[in-house]
Amino acid sequence: VDEAPLHDILPNPRWPKPADAVMDPTDVVRTTFENGQRTFSLTEHLIRQEPTFDVVMLYVVDLDNISHALWAYRFPDEFPHARPAQADIDALGPVADRYVEYVDDQIARLIAGFPTAPNVVVVSDHGQEAAAGVTLSLWKGSHSAHGVFMAAGPDIQDQRAPTSVSYLDIVPTILDLLRFKHPEDLSGRSILAPVGTRA
């Protein structure tokens, strides 16, 4: 594991566990980084060994873990009755943004491994928000109903305006990108203009 990026993400790895935390956020960041880097490195190796894959799917758990552990320090105003200590906000709040930048860089490395620009679809399995209820809960960040969908590539028309996408729309969109026909009983709709089909 190359720990150099971790030092950029978490400049103070010995930051003491905040009084309001059940799980130590710095431990979560360190463990998440080590596991995530192995996942990204293996995926990059596979792409470089076999750059003609039709589909590469990668589950990135990093941002889920980071959001759970750091939400209160990144978005302290969402916790008016249990606001973290300012020192913890200052030390840990920026870590969340730096981790997002790190994941973005890792995805860019994977994309660069292909001989030609691929179509890329990024889907979150849920959104994130402040945990409600118990003040001293396991995680300060909790799942929310609204997630993220992003798509870009040679077969995807540039569209900057937000659009409504359902989980049911993911499979039809991927089938369109692969130029496969849709089963007649498939729910959802593709977000793409038709790009042709293959059997």
Short mmCIF file of N, CA, C and O in Angstrom, two decimals, residues 41-139:
data_model
loop_
_atom_site.label_atom_id
_atom_site.label_comp_id
_atom_site.label_asym_id
_atom_site.label_seq_id
_atom_site.Cartn_x
_atom_site.Cartn_y
_atom_site.Cartn_z
N SER A 41 -6.01 -0.50 -7.11
CA SER A 41 -4.79 -1.02 -7.73
C SER A 41 -5.06 -2.30 -8.51
O SER A 41 -4.57 -2.48 -9.63
N LEU A 42 -5.85 -3.20 -7.93
CA LEU A 42 -6.18 -4.44 -8.62
C LEU A 42 -7.00 -4.17 -9.88
O LEU A 42 -6.74 -4.75 -10.94
N THR A 43 -7.97 -3.26 -9.77
CA THR A 43 -8.79 -2.94 -10.94
C THR A 43 -7.95 -2.31 -12.04
O THR A 43 -8.09 -2.66 -13.23
N GLU A 44 -7.05 -1.41 -11.67
CA GLU A 44 -6.17 -0.80 -12.67
C GLU A 44 -5.30 -1.87 -13.34
O GLU A 44 -5.10 -1.85 -14.56
N HIS A 45 -4.80 -2.80 -12.56
CA HIS A 45 -3.98 -3.89 -13.12
C HIS A 45 -4.79 -4.71 -14.12
O HIS A 45 -4.30 -5.02 -15.22
N LEU A 46 -6.04 -5.05 -13.77
CA LEU A 46 -6.87 -5.84 -14.67
C LEU A 46 -7.15 -5.10 -15.97
O LEU A 46 -7.12 -5.68 -17.05
N ILE A 47 -7.42 -3.79 -15.87
CA ILE A 47 -7.70 -3.00 -17.07
C ILE A 47 -6.47 -2.95 -17.98
O ILE A 47 -6.57 -3.10 -19.20
N ARG A 48 -5.31 -2.76 -17.40
CA ARG A 48 -4.10 -2.67 -18.21
C ARG A 48 -3.74 -4.03 -18.82
O ARG A 48 -3.16 -4.10 -19.91
N GLN A 49 -4.09 -5.12 -18.13
CA GLN A 49 -3.84 -6.46 -18.67
C GLN A 49 -4.83 -6.81 -19.78
O GLN A 49 -4.48 -7.52 -20.71
N GLU A 50 -6.07 -6.32 -19.64
CA GLU A 50 -7.12 -6.66 -20.61
C GLU A 50 -7.94 -5.40 -20.91
O GLU A 50 -9.07 -5.25 -20.45
N PRO A 51 -7.38 -4.47 -21.69
CA PRO A 51 -8.05 -3.19 -21.94
C PRO A 51 -9.27 -3.28 -22.85
O PRO A 51 -9.91 -2.27 -23.10
N THR A 52 -9.58 -4.48 -23.36
CA THR A 52 -10.72 -4.61 -24.26
C THR A 52 -11.98 -5.10 -23.54
O THR A 52 -12.95 -5.47 -24.20
N PHE A 53 -11.98 -5.10 -22.21
CA PHE A 53 -13.19 -5.47 -21.48
C PHE A 53 -14.37 -4.65 -21.99
O PHE A 53 -14.27 -3.44 -22.17
N ASP A 54 -15.52 -5.30 -22.21
CA ASP A 54 -16.73 -4.57 -22.58
C ASP A 54 -17.26 -3.78 -21.40
O ASP A 54 -17.79 -2.67 -21.56
N VAL A 55 -17.16 -4.37 -20.22
CA VAL A 55 -17.71 -3.73 -19.02
C VAL A 55 -16.76 -3.97 -17.85
O VAL A 55 -16.29 -5.09 -17.65
N VAL A 56 -16.50 -2.94 -17.10
CA VAL A 56 -15.79 -3.05 -15.83
C VAL A 56 -16.68 -2.39 -14.79
O VAL A 56 -17.04 -1.22 -14.92
N MET A 57 -17.08 -3.15 -13.77
CA MET A 57 -17.90 -2.60 -12.69
C MET A 57 -17.10 -2.65 -11.40
O MET A 57 -16.53 -3.69 -11.06
N LEU A 58 -17.07 -1.55 -10.70
CA LEU A 58 -16.28 -1.43 -9.47
C LEU A 58 -17.14 -0.83 -8.37
O LEU A 58 -17.72 0.24 -8.55
N TYR A 59 -17.23 -1.53 -7.26
CA TYR A 59 -17.94 -1.00 -6.10
C TYR A 59 -16.92 -0.29 -5.20
O TYR A 59 -16.00 -0.92 -4.69
N VAL A 60 -17.09 1.00 -5.04
CA VAL A 60 -16.18 1.81 -4.24
C VAL A 60 -16.89 2.16 -2.93
O VAL A 60 -17.77 3.01 -2.90
N VAL A 61 -16.50 1.50 -1.87
CA VAL A 61 -17.16 1.70 -0.58
C VAL A 61 -16.56 2.89 0.18
O VAL A 61 -17.11 3.36 1.17
N ASP A 62 -15.45 3.41 -0.32
CA ASP A 62 -14.70 4.44 0.40
C ASP A 62 -15.55 5.61 0.86
O ASP A 62 -15.54 5.99 2.05
N LEU A 63 -16.29 6.22 -0.07
CA LEU A 63 -17.01 7.44 0.29
C LEU A 63 -18.16 7.17 1.25
O LEU A 63 -18.55 8.05 2.03
N ASP A 64 -18.71 5.97 1.22
CA ASP A 64 -19.74 5.60 2.19
C ASP A 64 -19.16 5.61 3.59
O ASP A 64 -19.70 6.24 4.51
N ASN A 65 -18.03 4.93 3.77
CA ASN A 65 -17.39 4.89 5.09
C ASN A 65 -16.98 6.28 5.56
O ASN A 65 -17.19 6.65 6.72
N ILE A 66 -16.38 7.04 4.65
CA ILE A 66 -15.90 8.37 5.01
C ILE A 66 -17.06 9.28 5.40
O ILE A 66 -16.98 10.04 6.38
N SER A 67 -18.15 9.20 4.66
CA SER A 67 -19.32 10.04 4.98
C SER A 67 -19.92 9.66 6.33
O SER A 67 -20.30 10.54 7.11
N HIS A 68 -20.03 8.38 6.59
CA HIS A 68 -20.54 7.94 7.90
C HIS A 68 -19.69 8.53 9.03
O HIS A 68 -20.22 9.04 10.02
N ALA A 69 -18.38 8.44 8.89
CA ALA A 69 -17.48 8.80 9.99
C ALA A 69 -17.26 10.31 10.13
O ALA A 69 -17.03 10.80 11.23
N LEU A 70 -17.32 11.05 9.01
CA LEU A 70 -16.89 12.45 9.04
C LEU A 70 -18.01 13.46 8.81
O LEU A 70 -17.76 14.66 8.79
N TRP A 71 -19.23 13.00 8.62
CA TRP A 71 -20.31 13.92 8.25
C TRP A 71 -20.46 15.07 9.25
O TRP A 71 -20.63 16.22 8.86
N ALA A 72 -20.41 14.78 10.52
CA ALA A 72 -20.63 15.83 11.53
C ALA A 72 -19.53 16.88 11.51
O ALA A 72 -19.78 18.05 11.84
N TYR A 73 -18.32 16.50 11.11
CA TYR A 73 -17.20 17.44 11.10
C TYR A 73 -17.17 18.22 9.78
O TYR A 73 -16.71 19.36 9.75
N ARG A 74 -17.69 17.62 8.71
CA ARG A 74 -17.76 18.32 7.42
C ARG A 74 -18.98 19.23 7.35
O ARG A 74 -18.94 20.29 6.74
N PHE A 75 -20.08 18.81 7.98
CA PHE A 75 -21.32 19.59 7.96
C PHE A 75 -21.83 19.82 9.39
O PHE A 75 -22.91 19.36 9.76
N PRO A 76 -21.07 20.52 10.20
CA PRO A 76 -21.43 20.67 11.62
C PRO A 76 -22.74 21.42 11.84
O PRO A 76 -23.41 21.20 12.86
N ASP A 77 -23.13 22.27 10.90
CA ASP A 77 -24.38 23.03 11.08
C ASP A 77 -25.61 22.13 11.03
O ASP A 77 -26.69 22.55 11.43
N GLU A 78 -25.45 20.89 10.54
CA GLU A 78 -26.56 19.95 10.52
C GLU A 78 -26.76 19.28 11.89
O GLU A 78 -27.65 18.45 12.05
N PHE A 79 -25.93 19.67 12.86
CA PHE A 79 -26.01 19.09 14.20
C PHE A 79 -26.12 20.21 15.24
O PHE A 79 -25.24 20.38 16.10
N PRO A 80 -27.19 21.02 15.18
CA PRO A 80 -27.29 22.19 16.06
C PRO A 80 -27.34 21.82 17.54
O PRO A 80 -26.90 22.61 18.39
N HIS A 81 -27.86 20.65 17.88
CA HIS A 81 -27.97 20.26 19.29
C HIS A 81 -26.82 19.37 19.74
O HIS A 81 -26.75 19.01 20.91
N ALA A 82 -25.94 19.02 18.81
CA ALA A 82 -24.80 18.16 19.17
C ALA A 82 -23.61 18.53 18.29
O ALA A 82 -22.94 17.67 17.72
N ARG A 83 -23.36 19.84 18.19
CA ARG A 83 -22.27 20.32 17.33
C ARG A 83 -20.92 19.83 17.86
O ARG A 83 -20.64 19.93 19.05
N PRO A 84 -20.09 19.28 16.98
CA PRO A 84 -18.77 18.82 17.43
C PRO A 84 -17.90 19.99 17.90
O PRO A 84 -18.17 21.16 17.60
N ALA A 85 -16.85 19.66 18.61
CA ALA A 85 -15.88 20.67 19.05
C ALA A 85 -15.24 21.31 17.83
O ALA A 85 -14.97 20.64 16.83
N GLN A 86 -15.00 22.62 17.91
CA GLN A 86 -14.45 23.34 16.77
C GLN A 86 -13.10 22.78 16.33
O GLN A 86 -12.79 22.73 15.15
N ALA A 87 -12.29 22.35 17.27
CA ALA A 87 -10.98 21.79 16.91
C ALA A 87 -11.14 20.53 16.06
O ALA A 87 -10.39 20.32 15.09
N ASP A 88 -12.15 19.70 16.39
CA ASP A 88 -12.40 18.50 15.59
C ASP A 88 -12.94 18.87 14.20
O ASP A 88 -12.58 18.24 13.20
N ILE A 89 -13.78 19.90 14.15
CA ILE A 89 -14.29 20.38 12.85
C ILE A 89 -13.13 20.84 11.97
O ILE A 89 -13.04 20.49 10.79
N ASP A 90 -12.22 21.62 12.56
CA ASP A 90 -11.09 22.16 11.79
C ASP A 90 -10.15 21.06 11.31
O ASP A 90 -9.64 21.12 10.18
N ALA A 91 -9.94 20.04 12.15
CA ALA A 91 -8.99 18.98 11.80
C ALA A 91 -9.58 17.93 10.87
O ALA A 91 -8.90 17.42 9.97
N LEU A 92 -10.84 17.57 11.09
CA LEU A 92 -11.44 16.44 10.38
C LEU A 92 -12.37 16.83 9.24
O LEU A 92 -12.55 16.04 8.31
N GLY A 93 -12.96 18.02 9.30
CA GLY A 93 -13.89 18.44 8.25
C GLY A 93 -13.28 18.42 6.86
O GLY A 93 -13.86 17.85 5.92
N PRO A 94 -12.07 18.99 6.67
CA PRO A 94 -11.46 19.00 5.33
C PRO A 94 -11.06 17.61 4.82
O PRO A 94 -10.86 17.43 3.62
N VAL A 95 -10.94 16.65 5.71
CA VAL A 95 -10.54 15.29 5.30
C VAL A 95 -11.56 14.71 4.33
O VAL A 95 -11.19 14.03 3.36
N ALA A 96 -12.84 14.98 4.56
CA ALA A 96 -13.89 14.44 3.68
C ALA A 96 -13.70 14.93 2.25
O ALA A 96 -13.77 14.14 1.29
N ASP A 97 -13.47 16.23 2.07
CA ASP A 97 -13.29 16.77 0.72
C ASP A 97 -12.03 16.22 0.07
O ASP A 97 -12.02 15.91 -1.13
N ARG A 98 -10.96 16.11 0.85
CA ARG A 98 -9.72 15.57 0.28
C ARG A 98 -9.90 14.11 -0.14
O ARG A 98 -9.31 13.67 -1.13
N TYR A 99 -10.73 13.37 0.59
CA TYR A 99 -10.95 11.98 0.20
C TYR A 99 -11.76 11.90 -1.09
O TYR A 99 -11.48 11.05 -1.94
N VAL A 100 -12.73 12.78 -1.27
CA VAL A 100 -13.48 12.82 -2.53
C VAL A 100 -12.52 13.09 -3.69
O VAL A 100 -12.61 12.45 -4.74
N GLU A 101 -11.59 14.02 -3.51
CA GLU A 101 -10.62 14.33 -4.56
C GLU A 101 -9.73 13.12 -4.85
O GLU A 101 -9.40 12.84 -6.01
N TYR A 102 -9.36 12.40 -3.80
CA TYR A 102 -8.53 11.20 -3.98
C TYR A 102 -9.29 10.15 -4.81
O TYR A 102 -8.72 9.56 -5.75
N VAL A 103 -10.55 9.90 -4.48
CA VAL A 103 -11.34 8.92 -5.23
C VAL A 103 -11.48 9.37 -6.69
O VAL A 103 -11.38 8.57 -7.62
N ASP A 104 -11.70 10.66 -6.89
CA ASP A 104 -11.80 11.19 -8.26
C ASP A 104 -10.50 10.92 -9.03
O ASP A 104 -10.54 10.51 -10.19
N ASP A 105 -9.36 11.13 -8.38
CA ASP A 105 -8.07 10.86 -9.02
C ASP A 105 -7.93 9.38 -9.36
O ASP A 105 -7.39 9.02 -10.42
N GLN A 106 -8.39 8.50 -8.47
CA GLN A 106 -8.27 7.06 -8.72
C GLN A 106 -9.15 6.63 -9.90
O GLN A 106 -8.73 5.80 -10.72
N ILE A 107 -10.33 7.20 -9.99
CA ILE A 107 -11.21 6.89 -11.13
C ILE A 107 -10.57 7.39 -12.43
O ILE A 107 -10.61 6.71 -13.46
N ALA A 108 -9.94 8.56 -12.38
CA ALA A 108 -9.25 9.09 -13.56
C ALA A 108 -8.12 8.15 -14.01
O ALA A 108 -7.91 7.95 -15.21
N ARG A 109 -7.42 7.56 -13.04
CA ARG A 109 -6.35 6.60 -13.39
C ARG A 109 -6.93 5.38 -14.09
O ARG A 109 -6.34 4.86 -15.04
N LEU A 110 -8.08 4.91 -13.61
CA LEU A 110 -8.71 3.75 -14.25
C LEU A 110 -9.11 4.08 -15.68
O LEU A 110 -8.89 3.29 -16.60
N ILE A 111 -9.72 5.24 -15.87
CA ILE A 111 -10.14 5.66 -17.21
C ILE A 111 -8.93 5.76 -18.14
O ILE A 111 -8.99 5.35 -19.31
N ALA A 112 -7.82 6.27 -17.62
CA ALA A 112 -6.61 6.43 -18.43
C ALA A 112 -6.01 5.09 -18.85
O ALA A 112 -5.21 5.03 -19.79
N GLY A 113 -6.40 4.01 -18.18
CA GLY A 113 -5.88 2.69 -18.53
C GLY A 113 -6.46 2.11 -19.80
O GLY A 113 -5.92 1.13 -20.33
N PHE A 114 -7.53 2.67 -20.30
CA PHE A 114 -8.15 2.17 -21.52
C PHE A 114 -7.48 2.82 -22.74
O PHE A 114 -7.10 3.99 -22.69
N PRO A 115 -7.35 2.08 -23.84
CA PRO A 115 -6.70 2.64 -25.02
C PRO A 115 -7.50 3.77 -25.66
O PRO A 115 -6.95 4.65 -26.31
N THR A 116 -8.83 3.73 -25.53
CA THR A 116 -9.68 4.82 -26.00
C THR A 116 -10.63 5.20 -24.87
O THR A 116 -10.90 4.39 -23.97
N ALA A 117 -11.14 6.40 -24.93
CA ALA A 117 -12.01 6.89 -23.86
C ALA A 117 -13.24 6.01 -23.72
O ALA A 117 -13.97 5.80 -24.69
N PRO A 118 -13.50 5.48 -22.52
CA PRO A 118 -14.68 4.64 -22.33
C PRO A 118 -15.89 5.47 -21.91
O PRO A 118 -15.76 6.63 -21.51
N ASN A 119 -17.05 4.88 -22.00
CA ASN A 119 -18.23 5.45 -21.36
C ASN A 119 -18.13 5.14 -19.87
O ASN A 119 -17.76 4.02 -19.48
N VAL A 120 -18.43 6.12 -19.03
CA VAL A 120 -18.30 5.95 -17.58
C VAL A 120 -19.63 6.33 -16.93
O VAL A 120 -20.18 7.40 -17.21
N VAL A 121 -20.12 5.44 -16.08
CA VAL A 121 -21.34 5.70 -15.33
C VAL A 121 -21.01 5.57 -13.85
O VAL A 121 -20.45 4.56 -13.42
N VAL A 122 -21.32 6.60 -13.09
CA VAL A 122 -21.10 6.59 -11.64
C VAL A 122 -22.46 6.66 -10.96
O VAL A 122 -23.25 7.57 -11.22
N VAL A 123 -22.73 5.68 -10.10
CA VAL A 123 -24.02 5.60 -9.41
C VAL A 123 -23.77 5.37 -7.93
O VAL A 123 -23.02 4.47 -7.56
N SER A 124 -24.40 6.17 -7.09
CA SER A 124 -24.33 5.89 -5.65
C SER A 124 -25.51 5.00 -5.28
O SER A 124 -26.58 5.10 -5.87
N ASP A 125 -25.29 4.12 -4.30
CA ASP A 125 -26.40 3.24 -3.91
C ASP A 125 -27.35 3.94 -2.94
O ASP A 125 -28.40 3.40 -2.59
N HIS A 126 -26.98 5.13 -2.49
CA HIS A 126 -27.85 5.95 -1.63
C HIS A 126 -27.20 7.31 -1.50
O HIS A 126 -26.06 7.53 -1.93
N GLY A 127 -27.90 8.24 -0.88
CA GLY A 127 -27.32 9.52 -0.55
C GLY A 127 -26.83 9.51 0.89
O GLY A 127 -26.78 8.46 1.53
N GLN A 128 -26.50 10.69 1.40
CA GLN A 128 -25.99 10.79 2.77
C GLN A 128 -26.59 12.03 3.43
O GLN A 128 -26.83 13.04 2.77
N GLU A 129 -26.81 11.95 4.73
CA GLU A 129 -27.34 13.07 5.48
C GLU A 129 -26.99 12.89 6.95
O GLU A 129 -26.44 11.85 7.34
N ALA A 130 -27.29 13.89 7.75
CA ALA A 130 -27.04 13.80 9.18
C ALA A 130 -27.90 12.71 9.79
O ALA A 130 -29.08 12.58 9.46
N ALA A 131 -27.30 11.92 10.67
CA ALA A 131 -28.06 10.89 11.38
C ALA A 131 -29.02 11.56 12.34
O ALA A 131 -28.67 12.52 13.03
N ALA A 132 -30.25 11.08 12.36
CA ALA A 132 -31.27 11.65 13.26
C ALA A 132 -31.36 10.81 14.53
O ALA A 132 -30.97 9.65 14.55
N GLY A 133 -31.87 11.41 15.57
CA GLY A 133 -32.16 10.63 16.78
C GLY A 133 -31.06 10.68 17.81
O GLY A 133 -30.63 11.75 18.24
N VAL A 134 -30.54 9.52 18.16
CA VAL A 134 -29.61 9.42 19.28
C VAL A 134 -28.36 10.25 19.02
O VAL A 134 -27.75 10.17 17.96
N THR A 135 -27.96 11.04 20.00
CA THR A 135 -26.81 11.92 19.85
C THR A 135 -25.52 11.12 19.70
O THR A 135 -24.70 11.38 18.83
N LEU A 136 -25.33 10.11 20.54
CA LEU A 136 -24.11 9.31 20.50
C LEU A 136 -24.38 8.02 19.74
O LEU A 136 -24.49 6.94 20.32
N SER A 137 -24.56 8.12 18.43
CA SER A 137 -24.82 6.95 17.60
C SER A 137 -23.51 6.45 17.01
O SER A 137 -22.49 7.14 17.06
N LEU A 138 -23.54 5.24 16.44
CA LEU A 138 -22.33 4.66 15.86
C LEU A 138 -21.76 5.56 14.78
O LEU A 138 -20.56 5.79 14.70
N TRP A 139 -22.65 6.09 13.92
CA TRP A 139 -22.23 6.98 12.83
C TRP A 139 -22.98 8.29 12.92
O TRP A 139 -24.17 8.31 13.23
#
